[in-house]
Each structure stands twice: as C-alpha cells, then as structure tokens.
Tab-separated table of C-alpha atoms in Angstrom:
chain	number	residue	atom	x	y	z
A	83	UNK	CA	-13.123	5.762	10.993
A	84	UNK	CA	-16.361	3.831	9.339
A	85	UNK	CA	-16.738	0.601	10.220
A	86	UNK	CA	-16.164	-2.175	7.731
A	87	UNK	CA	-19.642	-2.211	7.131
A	88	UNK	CA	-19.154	0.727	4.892
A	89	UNK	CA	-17.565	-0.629	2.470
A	90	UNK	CA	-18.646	-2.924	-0.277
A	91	UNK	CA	-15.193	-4.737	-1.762
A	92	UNK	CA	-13.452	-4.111	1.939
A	93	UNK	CA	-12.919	-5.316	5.788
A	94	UNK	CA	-11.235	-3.569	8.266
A	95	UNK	CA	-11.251	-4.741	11.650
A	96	UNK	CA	-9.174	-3.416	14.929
A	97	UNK	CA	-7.487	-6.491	15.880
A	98	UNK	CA	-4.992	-4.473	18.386
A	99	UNK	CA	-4.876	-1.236	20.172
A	100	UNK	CA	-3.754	0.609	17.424
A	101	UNK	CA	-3.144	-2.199	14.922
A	102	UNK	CA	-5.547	-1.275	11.769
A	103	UNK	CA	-6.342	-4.625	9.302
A	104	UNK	CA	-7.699	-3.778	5.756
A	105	UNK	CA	-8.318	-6.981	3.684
A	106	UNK	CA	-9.793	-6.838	0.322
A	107	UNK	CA	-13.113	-8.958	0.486
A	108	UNK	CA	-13.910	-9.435	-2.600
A	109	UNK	CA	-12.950	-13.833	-2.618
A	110	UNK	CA	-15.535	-14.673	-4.693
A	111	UNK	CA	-14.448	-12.391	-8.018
A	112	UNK	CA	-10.762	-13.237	-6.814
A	113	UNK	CA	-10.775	-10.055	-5.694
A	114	UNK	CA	-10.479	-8.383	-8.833
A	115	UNK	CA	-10.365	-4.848	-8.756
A	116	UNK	CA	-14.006	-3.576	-10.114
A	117	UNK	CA	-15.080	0.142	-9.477
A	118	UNK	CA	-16.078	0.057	-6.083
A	119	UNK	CA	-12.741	-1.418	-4.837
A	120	UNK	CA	-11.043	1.105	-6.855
A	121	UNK	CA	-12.839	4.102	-4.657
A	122	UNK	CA	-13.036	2.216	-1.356
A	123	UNK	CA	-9.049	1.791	-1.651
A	124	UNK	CA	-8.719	5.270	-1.651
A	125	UNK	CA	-11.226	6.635	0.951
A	126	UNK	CA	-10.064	3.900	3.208
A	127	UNK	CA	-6.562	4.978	3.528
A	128	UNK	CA	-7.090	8.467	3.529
A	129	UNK	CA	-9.522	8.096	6.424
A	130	UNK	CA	-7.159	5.637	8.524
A	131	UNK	CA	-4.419	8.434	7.556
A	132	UNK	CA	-6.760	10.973	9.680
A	133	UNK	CA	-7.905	8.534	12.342
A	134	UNK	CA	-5.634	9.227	15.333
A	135	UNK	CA	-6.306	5.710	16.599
A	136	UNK	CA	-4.611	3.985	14.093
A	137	UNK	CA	-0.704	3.868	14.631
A	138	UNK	CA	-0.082	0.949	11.735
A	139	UNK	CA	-2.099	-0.551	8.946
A	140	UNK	CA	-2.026	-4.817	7.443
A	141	UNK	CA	-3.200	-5.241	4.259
A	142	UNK	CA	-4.443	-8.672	2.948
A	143	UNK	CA	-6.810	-10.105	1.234
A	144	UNK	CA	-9.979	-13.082	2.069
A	145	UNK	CA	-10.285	-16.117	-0.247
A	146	UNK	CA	-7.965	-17.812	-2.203
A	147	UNK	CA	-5.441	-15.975	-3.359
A	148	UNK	CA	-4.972	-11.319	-2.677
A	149	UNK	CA	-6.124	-10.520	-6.292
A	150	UNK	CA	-6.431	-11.410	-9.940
A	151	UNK	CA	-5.671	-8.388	-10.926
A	152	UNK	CA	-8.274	-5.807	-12.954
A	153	UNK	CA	-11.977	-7.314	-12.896
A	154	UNK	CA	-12.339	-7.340	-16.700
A	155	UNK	CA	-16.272	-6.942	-16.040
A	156	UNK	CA	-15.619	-3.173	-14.996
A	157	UNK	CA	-13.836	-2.702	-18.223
A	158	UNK	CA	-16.665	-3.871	-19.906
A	159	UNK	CA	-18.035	-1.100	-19.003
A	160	UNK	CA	-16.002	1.248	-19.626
A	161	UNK	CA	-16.082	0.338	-22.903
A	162	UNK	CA	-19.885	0.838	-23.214
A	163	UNK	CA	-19.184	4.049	-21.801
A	164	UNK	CA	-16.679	5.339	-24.472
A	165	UNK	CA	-18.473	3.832	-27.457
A	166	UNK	CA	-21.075	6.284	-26.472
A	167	UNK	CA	-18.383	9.093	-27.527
A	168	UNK	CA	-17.225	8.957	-31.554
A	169	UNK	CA	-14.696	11.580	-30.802
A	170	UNK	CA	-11.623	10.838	-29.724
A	171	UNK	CA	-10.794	14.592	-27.669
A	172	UNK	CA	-13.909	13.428	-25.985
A	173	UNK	CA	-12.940	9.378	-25.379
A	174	UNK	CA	-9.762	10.926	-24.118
A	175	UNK	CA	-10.937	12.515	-21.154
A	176	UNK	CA	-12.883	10.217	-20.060
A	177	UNK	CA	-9.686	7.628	-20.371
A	178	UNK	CA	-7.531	10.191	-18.240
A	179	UNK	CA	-9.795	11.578	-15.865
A	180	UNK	CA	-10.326	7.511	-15.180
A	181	UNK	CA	-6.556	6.664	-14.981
A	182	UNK	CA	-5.614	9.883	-12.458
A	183	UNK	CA	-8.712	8.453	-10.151
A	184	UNK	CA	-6.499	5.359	-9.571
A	185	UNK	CA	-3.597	6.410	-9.531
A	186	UNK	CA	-4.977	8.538	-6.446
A	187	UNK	CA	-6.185	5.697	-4.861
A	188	UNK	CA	-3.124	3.439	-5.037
A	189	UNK	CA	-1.098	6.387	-3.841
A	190	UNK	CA	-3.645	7.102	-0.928
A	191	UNK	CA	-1.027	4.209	0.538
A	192	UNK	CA	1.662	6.616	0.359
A	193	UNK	CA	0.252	9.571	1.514
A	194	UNK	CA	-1.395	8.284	4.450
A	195	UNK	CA	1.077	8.633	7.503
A	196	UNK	CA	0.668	5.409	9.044
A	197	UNK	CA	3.155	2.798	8.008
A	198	UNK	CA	1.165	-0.114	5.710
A	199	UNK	CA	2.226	-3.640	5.500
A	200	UNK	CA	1.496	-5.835	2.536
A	201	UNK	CA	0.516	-9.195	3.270
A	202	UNK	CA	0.635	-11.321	0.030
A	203	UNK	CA	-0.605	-14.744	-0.088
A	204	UNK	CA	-0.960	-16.566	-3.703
A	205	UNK	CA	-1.500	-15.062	-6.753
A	206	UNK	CA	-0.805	-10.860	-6.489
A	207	UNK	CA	-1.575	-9.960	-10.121
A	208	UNK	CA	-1.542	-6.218	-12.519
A	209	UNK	CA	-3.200	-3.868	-9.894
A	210	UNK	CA	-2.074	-5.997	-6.987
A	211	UNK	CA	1.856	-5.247	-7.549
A	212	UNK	CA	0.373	-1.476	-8.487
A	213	UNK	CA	-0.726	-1.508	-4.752
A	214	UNK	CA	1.556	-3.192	-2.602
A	215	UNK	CA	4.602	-1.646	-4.348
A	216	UNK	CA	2.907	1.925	-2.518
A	217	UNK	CA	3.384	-0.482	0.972
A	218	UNK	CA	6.298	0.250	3.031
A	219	UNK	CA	6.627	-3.059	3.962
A	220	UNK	CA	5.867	-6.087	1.805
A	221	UNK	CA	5.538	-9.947	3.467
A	222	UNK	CA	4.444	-13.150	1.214
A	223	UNK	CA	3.665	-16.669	1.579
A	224	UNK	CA	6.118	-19.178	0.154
A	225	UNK	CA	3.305	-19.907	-2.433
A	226	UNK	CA	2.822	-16.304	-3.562
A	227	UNK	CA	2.908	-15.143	-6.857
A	228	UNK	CA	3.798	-11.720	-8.624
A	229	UNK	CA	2.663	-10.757	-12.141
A	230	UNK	CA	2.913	-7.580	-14.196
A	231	UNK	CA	0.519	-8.394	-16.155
A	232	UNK	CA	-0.574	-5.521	-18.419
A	233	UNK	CA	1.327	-6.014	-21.239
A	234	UNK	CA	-0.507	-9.530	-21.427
A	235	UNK	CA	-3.512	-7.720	-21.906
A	236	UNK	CA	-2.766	-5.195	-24.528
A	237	UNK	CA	-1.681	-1.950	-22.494
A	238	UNK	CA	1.390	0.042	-20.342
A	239	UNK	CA	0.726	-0.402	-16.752
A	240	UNK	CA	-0.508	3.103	-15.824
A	241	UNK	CA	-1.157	3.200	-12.032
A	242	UNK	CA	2.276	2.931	-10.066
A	243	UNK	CA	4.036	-0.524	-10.922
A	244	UNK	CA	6.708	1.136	-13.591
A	245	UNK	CA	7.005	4.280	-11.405
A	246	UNK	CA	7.521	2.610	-8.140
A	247	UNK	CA	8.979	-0.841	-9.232
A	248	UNK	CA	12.663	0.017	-10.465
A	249	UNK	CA	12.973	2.074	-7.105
A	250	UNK	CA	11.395	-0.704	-4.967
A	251	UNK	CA	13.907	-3.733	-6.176
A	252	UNK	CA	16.401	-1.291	-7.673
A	253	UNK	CA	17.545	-3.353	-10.933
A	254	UNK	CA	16.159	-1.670	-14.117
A	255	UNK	CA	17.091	-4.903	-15.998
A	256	UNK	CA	14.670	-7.449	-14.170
A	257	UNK	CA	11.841	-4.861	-13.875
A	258	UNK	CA	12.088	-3.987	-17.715
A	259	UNK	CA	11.806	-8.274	-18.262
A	260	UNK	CA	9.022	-8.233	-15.902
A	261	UNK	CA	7.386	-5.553	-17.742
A	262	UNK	CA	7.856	-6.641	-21.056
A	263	UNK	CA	7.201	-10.223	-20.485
A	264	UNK	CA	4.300	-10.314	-18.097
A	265	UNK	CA	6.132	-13.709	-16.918
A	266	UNK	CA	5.185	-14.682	-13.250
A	267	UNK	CA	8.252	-13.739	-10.457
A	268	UNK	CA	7.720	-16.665	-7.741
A	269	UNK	CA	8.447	-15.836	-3.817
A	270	UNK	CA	11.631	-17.161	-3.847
A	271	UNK	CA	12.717	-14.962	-6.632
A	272	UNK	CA	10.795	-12.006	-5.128
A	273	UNK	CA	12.676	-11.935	-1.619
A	274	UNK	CA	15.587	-12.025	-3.692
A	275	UNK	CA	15.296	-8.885	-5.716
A	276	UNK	CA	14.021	-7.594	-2.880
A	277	UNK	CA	10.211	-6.919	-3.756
A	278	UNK	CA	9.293	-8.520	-0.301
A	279	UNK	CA	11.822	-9.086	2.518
A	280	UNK	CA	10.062	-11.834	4.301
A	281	UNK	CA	8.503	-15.391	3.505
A	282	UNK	CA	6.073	-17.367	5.721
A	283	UNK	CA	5.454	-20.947	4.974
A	284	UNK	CA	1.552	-19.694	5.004
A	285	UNK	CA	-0.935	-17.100	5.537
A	286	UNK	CA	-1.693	-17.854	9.433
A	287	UNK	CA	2.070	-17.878	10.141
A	288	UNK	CA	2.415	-14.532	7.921
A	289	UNK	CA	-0.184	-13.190	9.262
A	290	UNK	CA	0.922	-14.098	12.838
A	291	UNK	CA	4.565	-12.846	12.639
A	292	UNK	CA	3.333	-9.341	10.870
A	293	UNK	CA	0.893	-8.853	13.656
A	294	UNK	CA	3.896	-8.646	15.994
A	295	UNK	CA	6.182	-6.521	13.936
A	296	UNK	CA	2.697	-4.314	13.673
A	297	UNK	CA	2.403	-4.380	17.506
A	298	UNK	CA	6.024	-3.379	17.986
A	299	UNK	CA	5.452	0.073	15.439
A	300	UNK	CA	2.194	0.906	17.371
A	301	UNK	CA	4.103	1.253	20.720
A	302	UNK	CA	6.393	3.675	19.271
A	303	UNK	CA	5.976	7.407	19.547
A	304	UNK	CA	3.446	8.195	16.228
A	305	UNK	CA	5.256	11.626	16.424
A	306	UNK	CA	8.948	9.757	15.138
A	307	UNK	CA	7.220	6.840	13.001
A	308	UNK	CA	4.644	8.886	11.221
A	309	UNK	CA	8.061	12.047	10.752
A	310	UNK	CA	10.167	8.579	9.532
A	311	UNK	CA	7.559	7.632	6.618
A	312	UNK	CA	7.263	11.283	5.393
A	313	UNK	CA	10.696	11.890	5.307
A	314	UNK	CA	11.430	8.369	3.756
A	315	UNK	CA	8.911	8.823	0.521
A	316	UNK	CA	10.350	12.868	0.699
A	317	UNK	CA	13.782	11.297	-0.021
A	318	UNK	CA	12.930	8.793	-2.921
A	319	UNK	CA	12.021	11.617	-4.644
A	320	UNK	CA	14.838	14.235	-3.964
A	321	UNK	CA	18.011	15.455	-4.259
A	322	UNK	CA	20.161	14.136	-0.384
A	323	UNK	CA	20.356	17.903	0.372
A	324	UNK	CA	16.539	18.740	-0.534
A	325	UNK	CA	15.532	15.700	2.102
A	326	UNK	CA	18.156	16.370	4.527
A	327	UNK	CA	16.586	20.395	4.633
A	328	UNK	CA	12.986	19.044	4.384
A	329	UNK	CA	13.686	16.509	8.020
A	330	UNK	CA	15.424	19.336	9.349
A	331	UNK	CA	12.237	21.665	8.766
A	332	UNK	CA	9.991	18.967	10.027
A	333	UNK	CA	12.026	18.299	12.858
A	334	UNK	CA	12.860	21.572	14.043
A	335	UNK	CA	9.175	21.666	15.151
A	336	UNK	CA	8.454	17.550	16.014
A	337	UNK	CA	12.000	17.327	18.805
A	338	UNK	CA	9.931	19.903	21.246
A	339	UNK	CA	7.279	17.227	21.508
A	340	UNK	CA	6.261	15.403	24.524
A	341	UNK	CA	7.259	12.100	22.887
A	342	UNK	CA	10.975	13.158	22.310
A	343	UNK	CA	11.435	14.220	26.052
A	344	UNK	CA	9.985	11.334	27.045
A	345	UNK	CA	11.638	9.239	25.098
A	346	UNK	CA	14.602	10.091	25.976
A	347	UNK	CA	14.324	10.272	29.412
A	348	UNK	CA	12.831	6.222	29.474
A	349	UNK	CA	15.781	5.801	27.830
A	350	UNK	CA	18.358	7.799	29.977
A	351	UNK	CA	16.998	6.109	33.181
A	352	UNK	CA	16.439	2.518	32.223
A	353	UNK	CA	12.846	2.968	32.998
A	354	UNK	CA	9.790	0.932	30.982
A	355	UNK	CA	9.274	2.899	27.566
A	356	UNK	CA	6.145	5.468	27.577
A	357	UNK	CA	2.699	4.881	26.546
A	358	UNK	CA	2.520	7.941	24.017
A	359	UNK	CA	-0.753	10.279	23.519
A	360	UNK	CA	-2.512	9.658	20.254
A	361	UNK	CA	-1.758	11.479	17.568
C-alpha cells in the first residue's frame, strides 16, 4: 500500500493492526471533489482492496465539515475542454468517458473486499452522498448534514446516489423528494430513514466508537468477513436463488479453510478466539 504521501487530496494512516483510515484532506477547498480526488478515490480503494494487511477501512474527512460536494473549479475546466470541440458526437465522449471514470471510482468502495465505514461529520454534499452511499456502514455526527444536491445545480446525479439511494433507505418516496428538491436531510432525519444507523454527539466521540466497531471486524477471520461483503452486494443485485447459488459456490471452496476449522474449534472448546493468517 503507498503511503499517504502519495496522494495529493488524501491521508491514510494505520491507526490499528489492521484498521485502515482514509480521510479526504482536502479542508481548505472544503474538500470539494476536484480531479485529483476523483482518481486518488479510486486507486486508493482498489489498492487497500489488494493489501492483505488491511482487514477494515474508516473513511472521514479533515477540516470543517467531509465535503462540499463537486469543486466547481474542476468543472471549469471541463468546460474549457469541451468548448474546444463544436461537435456534439465529439463533446459527447468526452462527457461519458468522464462520467464512467467516476462512477469507477465511487464504486472502487464496493468492489474492494474490505468492509468501509463512513464517518460523516457536517455538511456531506452531491458527491459526498454519491460516496458514502457505496459504504457498508455509514456513522454521523449529530450536526451532520446530507444534500443531493445536483438538481440545484442544473443536472441528474450521475455517479451512484439515485442507483444506490432507494436501496440504501428503501422508501422511493423520500429519495424521489430528496432528488427533486435538493432540500438538506438533517442527522436526525437521516438515522431515521435509515441512511446512517448511528449518531455521535461529535467527531472525536464518532470517531472513537467506530474505531472499536473497526477493531472488533479486524479480529475476525478475513476469509468469512471479506465472503460476507461479496455475497451481501451479490444479493442487492439478484434474484434470492441467484445469491443463495452464488454463496454456495463461494463457500463450497472458503469452509475448507484454516479459519473455519479454527473457528469452530475456539468455539467448540471455550478457548480464546484465533489470531487468523492474513489474507
């Protein structure tokens, strides 16, 4: 895994054996999503999905509040870059190869193995619910702040949040009034709907109490927690009988493990739980 020093708009720091912290680092732009944070995102979790040292992943964010949403600076840009192009076939392109490239990255949450927990403090605007909505677990302060925003600014949101939203809180009605409204949904309102399942009175304590619930995954066998979140994100998206074949494929293979005799023998014989092999 690179060290934090790699990337530009990120942190990531070990702060427990196996316990992987990504913030975005970006306080003084709010951390806006420019470019750069856009591509870090992406290689990030795809490495820490590789690295066999990393069991369980805490995302937050330095500064003020976890994002503002898209840095409008970078669109700029992009602008410059299609008014360079009079046709539209050719304006096109550039528009969708852009969109699939983060897409990718917000789903690089997803498809990496390790389970990620969302840490939301403040405002979490546009690309921020795009991102922690491809979590698997999602914390906030009682301050905290959600916002789809996009509508606000003229488009669809076209990275994750309509795609993963109605399956996250499961009522079609409040995510179609958050979409169409671009009105703010406050913490209370949030742990409600179920968009986040905890509340801390502030970051430290949030921080604190996820670190813990962190430390507990990372002493689990990675062969059962890493099988869990595949076959969980396999089953949002298929038929019961596809998923229940796919776990029984996956397991079939993943029960003559070391960590599943082990396991169960700690467990048959009362003795102190196993330190499992890395994985």
């Amino acid at each position: 895994m690179s060290d934090s020093a790699s990337y530009k708009t990120l942190n990531v720091t070990v702060p427990k054996p196996f316990v992987y912290h990504v913030q975005l680092n970006r306080p003084e732009k709010l951390n806006a999503f420019n470019e750069t944070m856009w591509k870090e995102i992406g290689e990030c979790f795809t490495a820490l999905g590789d690295q066999d040292d990393c069991r369980v992943v805490l995302l937050s964010a330095n500064g003020r509040l976890f994002t503002a949403g898209i840095d409008f600076n970078s669109m700029m840009s992009l602008g410059q870059t299609l008014s360079e192009h009079e046709d539209v076939a050719r304006r096109c392109k550039i528009l969708k190869s852009l969109i699939h490239k983060y897409q990718d990255s917000i789903t690089s949450l997803e498809k990496c193995v390790k389970p990620v927990i969302s840490l939301v403090h403040n405002a979490c605007i546009g690309a921020g619910v795009d991102l922690i909505t491809a979590a698997d677990i999602r914390y906030c302060t009682e301050d905290a702040v959600f916002q789809v925003k996009e509508v606000g600014i003229g488009m669809a949101a076209d990275v994750g949040t309509l795609q993963r939203l109605p399956r996250v809180v499961g009522s079609t009605s409040l995510v179609n009034e958050l979409a169409f409204t671009a009105r703010k949904l406050l913490a209370s309102e949030a742990k409600e709907c179920g968009l986040v399942n905890r509340v801390y009175k502030d970051k430290e304590s949030m921080i604190s109490e996820a670190m813990k619930v962190a430390e507990d995954i990372s002493r689990k066998s990675p062969v059962a927690v890493q099988g869990t979140k595949r076959s969980l994100i396999y089953s949002r998206d298929h038929p019961v009988q596809e998923s229940l074949n796919h776990i029984a494929d996956w397991n079939q293979t993943m029960l003559q493990s070391e960590d599943f005799l082990n396991a169960t023998v700690a467990e048959a014989t009362k003795s102190s739980a196993p330190v499992f092999a890395k994985l």
